[in-house]
Amino acid sequence: MLPVPPLLAGVLPAGLPRGTVAVLSGARSLTLGMVAAVTAAGGNAAIVGQPDTGLLAAAEMGADLSRLAVIPDPGNDPVEVATVLMDGMDLVVLGLGGRCVPPARTRVVLARARHRGCALLISGGDWQGAALRLDARVSGYELAGSAGRRARSGFGRIGAVRLEVRARQGAVGRTRAG
C-alpha cells in the first residue's frame, strides 16, 4: 500500500494499493497531495505530461522533490513514457491532455503496473478499466493568519483550500470533505 494524504484517509483508510490505476479529476491539489505523501514516506514518484505542475505547492505539502521525476513534455507518446517509468517508481502521475487510449493498450499498461507494483494516476482524460475514480472539488478557503477572526470579503491571503473528494471503486462510492 502507498500512503495517501490525510484528506483521503477516510476514503482510502488502508492507503492506495500498489498496481492500481486511478483516474483523478477536479482540483489538482489532490494529485500533488498524493505525490507528497508517497515521496515524504521515502517512495519515488514521477509526473508525466503536466508542464504546469506547481512544484512549490508539492514541496509545501511535504513532497521530497529529490524523489520526484518530472517529464513536462513526454513527446508524442506520454503513455509509453509513463509505462517505462513504472519500472523504478512507486507512483506515476500521467497527464493525458485529452488523449484517448485504446482499451487494448490500457490493459497492457495495467498489467505492467500490477507486475511492477506501481500505482498509476491518470489526469486530463479517462482510462477504461480504472479501479478507482477520485473527483476533488474546492468546497471552501481559509485565510492565512485569520486566527478565527472573521475576514472581510475580498481581503486576505489564502492559507488553505478545503476539498470535497468523491471516490468510486467499482459500484461503491464514498464522499469525504476536508
Short mmCIF file of C-alpha atoms in Angstrom, two decimals:
data_model
loop_
_atom_site.label_atom_id
_atom_site.label_comp_id
_atom_site.label_asym_id
_atom_site.label_seq_id
_atom_site.Cartn_x
_atom_site.Cartn_y
_atom_site.Cartn_z
CA MET A 1 0.00 0.00 0.00
CA LEU A 2 1.10 3.53 -0.74
CA PRO A 3 0.43 6.32 1.76
CA VAL A 4 -2.25 8.87 0.95
CA PRO A 5 -2.72 12.46 2.12
CA PRO A 6 -4.84 12.95 5.27
CA LEU A 7 -7.76 14.12 3.13
CA LEU A 8 -8.05 10.63 1.62
CA ALA A 9 -7.68 8.70 4.88
CA GLY A 10 -11.47 8.42 5.22
CA VAL A 11 -11.88 7.27 1.62
CA LEU A 12 -8.80 5.03 1.40
CA PRO A 13 -8.08 4.15 5.05
CA ALA A 14 -5.50 1.47 4.17
CA GLY A 15 -3.82 3.62 1.51
CA LEU A 16 -3.57 3.29 -2.26
CA PRO A 17 -2.97 -0.29 -3.40
CA ARG A 18 0.17 -0.81 -5.48
CA GLY A 19 -0.60 -1.78 -9.06
CA THR A 20 -3.78 0.31 -9.10
CA VAL A 21 -4.83 2.62 -11.91
CA ALA A 22 -6.89 5.56 -10.66
CA VAL A 23 -8.48 8.44 -12.57
CA LEU A 24 -8.29 11.82 -10.83
CA SER A 25 -10.45 14.77 -11.83
CA GLY A 26 -11.16 18.22 -10.46
CA ALA A 27 -8.76 20.09 -8.17
CA ARG A 28 -5.13 19.28 -8.96
CA SER A 29 -4.04 19.72 -5.35
CA LEU A 30 -5.22 16.15 -4.75
CA THR A 31 -2.62 14.91 -7.26
CA LEU A 32 0.13 16.92 -5.56
CA GLY A 33 -1.02 15.62 -2.18
CA MET A 34 -0.63 12.05 -3.41
CA VAL A 35 2.87 12.82 -4.71
CA ALA A 36 3.75 14.49 -1.40
CA ALA A 37 2.51 11.55 0.68
CA VAL A 38 4.45 8.97 -1.34
CA THR A 39 7.74 10.89 -1.57
CA ALA A 40 7.64 12.02 2.08
CA ALA A 41 7.39 8.35 3.05
CA GLY A 42 10.54 7.55 1.03
CA GLY A 43 8.88 6.42 -2.20
CA ASN A 44 9.70 7.58 -5.71
CA ALA A 45 7.21 9.33 -7.97
CA ALA A 46 7.07 10.75 -11.48
CA ILE A 47 4.81 13.32 -13.11
CA VAL A 48 4.45 12.95 -16.88
CA GLY A 49 2.81 15.35 -19.32
CA GLN A 50 1.87 18.11 -16.87
CA PRO A 51 4.15 21.06 -17.67
CA ASP A 52 2.33 23.45 -15.35
CA THR A 53 2.68 21.33 -12.21
CA GLY A 54 3.35 23.52 -9.19
CA LEU A 55 6.43 22.02 -7.57
CA LEU A 56 6.42 24.72 -4.89
CA ALA A 57 2.91 23.63 -3.89
CA ALA A 58 4.07 20.00 -3.78
CA ALA A 59 7.01 20.96 -1.55
CA GLU A 60 4.69 22.93 0.75
CA MET A 61 2.55 19.80 1.06
CA GLY A 62 5.61 17.89 2.23
CA ALA A 63 6.91 16.33 -1.01
CA ASP A 64 10.55 15.31 -1.13
CA LEU A 65 11.47 16.77 -4.52
CA SER A 66 14.68 14.71 -4.64
CA ARG A 67 12.42 11.66 -5.05
CA LEU A 68 10.35 13.17 -7.86
CA ALA A 69 10.98 12.94 -11.61
CA VAL A 70 9.16 15.48 -13.77
CA ILE A 71 8.78 14.95 -17.51
CA PRO A 72 6.80 18.01 -18.63
CA ASP A 73 6.89 17.20 -22.37
CA PRO A 74 6.91 13.44 -22.98
CA GLY A 75 6.61 13.83 -26.75
CA ASN A 76 4.03 12.08 -28.88
CA ASP A 77 3.52 9.09 -26.61
CA PRO A 78 3.17 10.03 -22.93
CA VAL A 79 1.66 6.62 -22.15
CA GLU A 80 4.88 4.90 -23.27
CA VAL A 81 6.99 7.25 -21.14
CA ALA A 82 4.79 6.55 -18.10
CA THR A 83 4.96 2.81 -18.76
CA VAL A 84 8.78 2.84 -18.83
CA LEU A 85 8.87 4.86 -15.59
CA MET A 86 6.82 2.18 -13.81
CA ASP A 87 9.96 0.05 -13.60
CA GLY A 88 11.53 2.32 -10.97
CA MET A 89 8.70 4.31 -9.43
CA ASP A 90 6.13 3.69 -6.73
CA LEU A 91 3.74 6.25 -8.21
CA VAL A 92 3.40 7.68 -11.73
CA VAL A 93 1.06 10.58 -12.50
CA LEU A 94 0.13 10.71 -16.19
CA GLY A 95 -1.49 13.75 -17.77
CA LEU A 96 -3.30 12.56 -20.88
CA GLY A 97 -4.11 16.04 -22.14
CA GLY A 98 -7.41 14.79 -23.57
CA ARG A 99 -5.85 11.87 -25.46
CA CYS A 100 -7.85 8.67 -25.82
CA VAL A 101 -6.05 5.44 -25.01
CA PRO A 102 -7.37 2.31 -26.76
CA PRO A 103 -8.72 -0.40 -24.43
CA ALA A 104 -6.13 -2.95 -25.61
CA ARG A 105 -3.33 -0.61 -24.58
CA THR A 106 -4.90 0.23 -21.20
CA ARG A 107 -4.97 -3.50 -20.41
CA VAL A 108 -1.26 -3.86 -21.24
CA VAL A 109 -0.31 -0.84 -19.10
CA LEU A 110 -2.49 -2.06 -16.22
CA ALA A 111 -0.77 -5.46 -16.35
CA ARG A 112 2.63 -3.77 -16.15
CA ALA A 113 1.51 -1.58 -13.22
CA ARG A 114 0.36 -4.67 -11.34
CA HIS A 115 3.53 -6.61 -12.17
CA ARG A 116 5.81 -3.75 -11.07
CA GLY A 117 3.71 -2.71 -8.05
CA CYS A 118 3.42 0.86 -9.29
CA ALA A 119 0.27 2.95 -8.86
CA LEU A 120 -0.72 4.97 -11.94
CA LEU A 121 -2.78 8.14 -11.50
CA ILE A 122 -4.47 9.45 -14.65
CA SER A 123 -5.50 13.08 -15.07
CA GLY A 124 -6.74 15.04 -18.05
CA GLY A 125 -8.64 12.12 -19.55
CA ASP A 126 -10.28 8.77 -18.91
CA TRP A 127 -8.85 5.29 -18.55
CA GLN A 128 -11.01 2.28 -19.26
CA GLY A 129 -10.76 -0.31 -16.51
CA ALA A 130 -9.53 2.06 -13.78
CA ALA A 131 -10.15 0.50 -10.37
CA LEU A 132 -10.62 3.85 -8.65
CA ARG A 133 -12.01 7.25 -9.62
CA LEU A 134 -11.41 10.30 -7.44
CA ASP A 135 -13.05 13.67 -8.01
CA ALA A 136 -11.86 16.61 -5.89
CA ARG A 137 -13.78 19.88 -5.77
CA VAL A 138 -12.97 23.04 -3.84
CA SER A 139 -15.51 23.45 -1.04
CA GLY A 140 -14.02 26.50 0.68
CA TYR A 141 -10.98 28.54 1.61
CA GLU A 142 -9.26 29.56 4.82
CA LEU A 143 -7.39 32.83 5.10
CA ALA A 144 -3.79 32.82 6.27
CA GLY A 145 -3.31 34.35 9.69
CA SER A 146 -7.02 34.92 10.33
CA ALA A 147 -6.83 33.00 13.66
CA GLY A 148 -10.57 32.67 13.94
CA ARG A 149 -11.34 36.31 13.13
CA ARG A 150 -13.99 36.91 10.58
CA ALA A 151 -12.34 38.08 7.37
CA ARG A 152 -13.73 40.82 5.21
CA SER A 153 -14.84 39.63 1.80
CA GLY A 154 -12.21 40.31 -0.85
CA PHE A 155 -9.32 40.79 1.62
CA GLY A 156 -6.56 38.48 2.82
CA ARG A 157 -4.36 35.70 1.54
CA ILE A 158 -5.47 32.10 1.06
CA GLY A 159 -3.82 29.89 3.65
CA ALA A 160 -5.61 26.63 2.90
CA VAL A 161 -8.12 25.19 0.48
CA ARG A 162 -10.84 22.80 1.64
CA LEU A 163 -11.68 20.00 -0.77
CA GLU A 164 -14.56 17.60 -1.05
CA VAL A 165 -13.45 14.29 -2.53
CA ARG A 166 -15.71 11.71 -4.09
CA ALA A 167 -14.28 8.25 -4.60
CA ARG A 168 -15.74 5.42 -6.60
CA GLN A 169 -14.40 1.90 -6.53
CA GLY A 170 -16.50 -0.25 -8.80
CA ALA A 171 -20.13 0.44 -7.89
CA VAL A 172 -19.38 1.75 -4.38
CA GLY A 173 -18.89 5.47 -3.84
CA ARG A 174 -17.74 7.48 -0.81
CA THR A 175 -17.53 11.20 -0.17
CA ARG A 176 -15.08 12.91 2.15
CA ALA A 177 -14.85 16.63 2.84
CA GLY A 178 -11.75 18.07 4.45
#
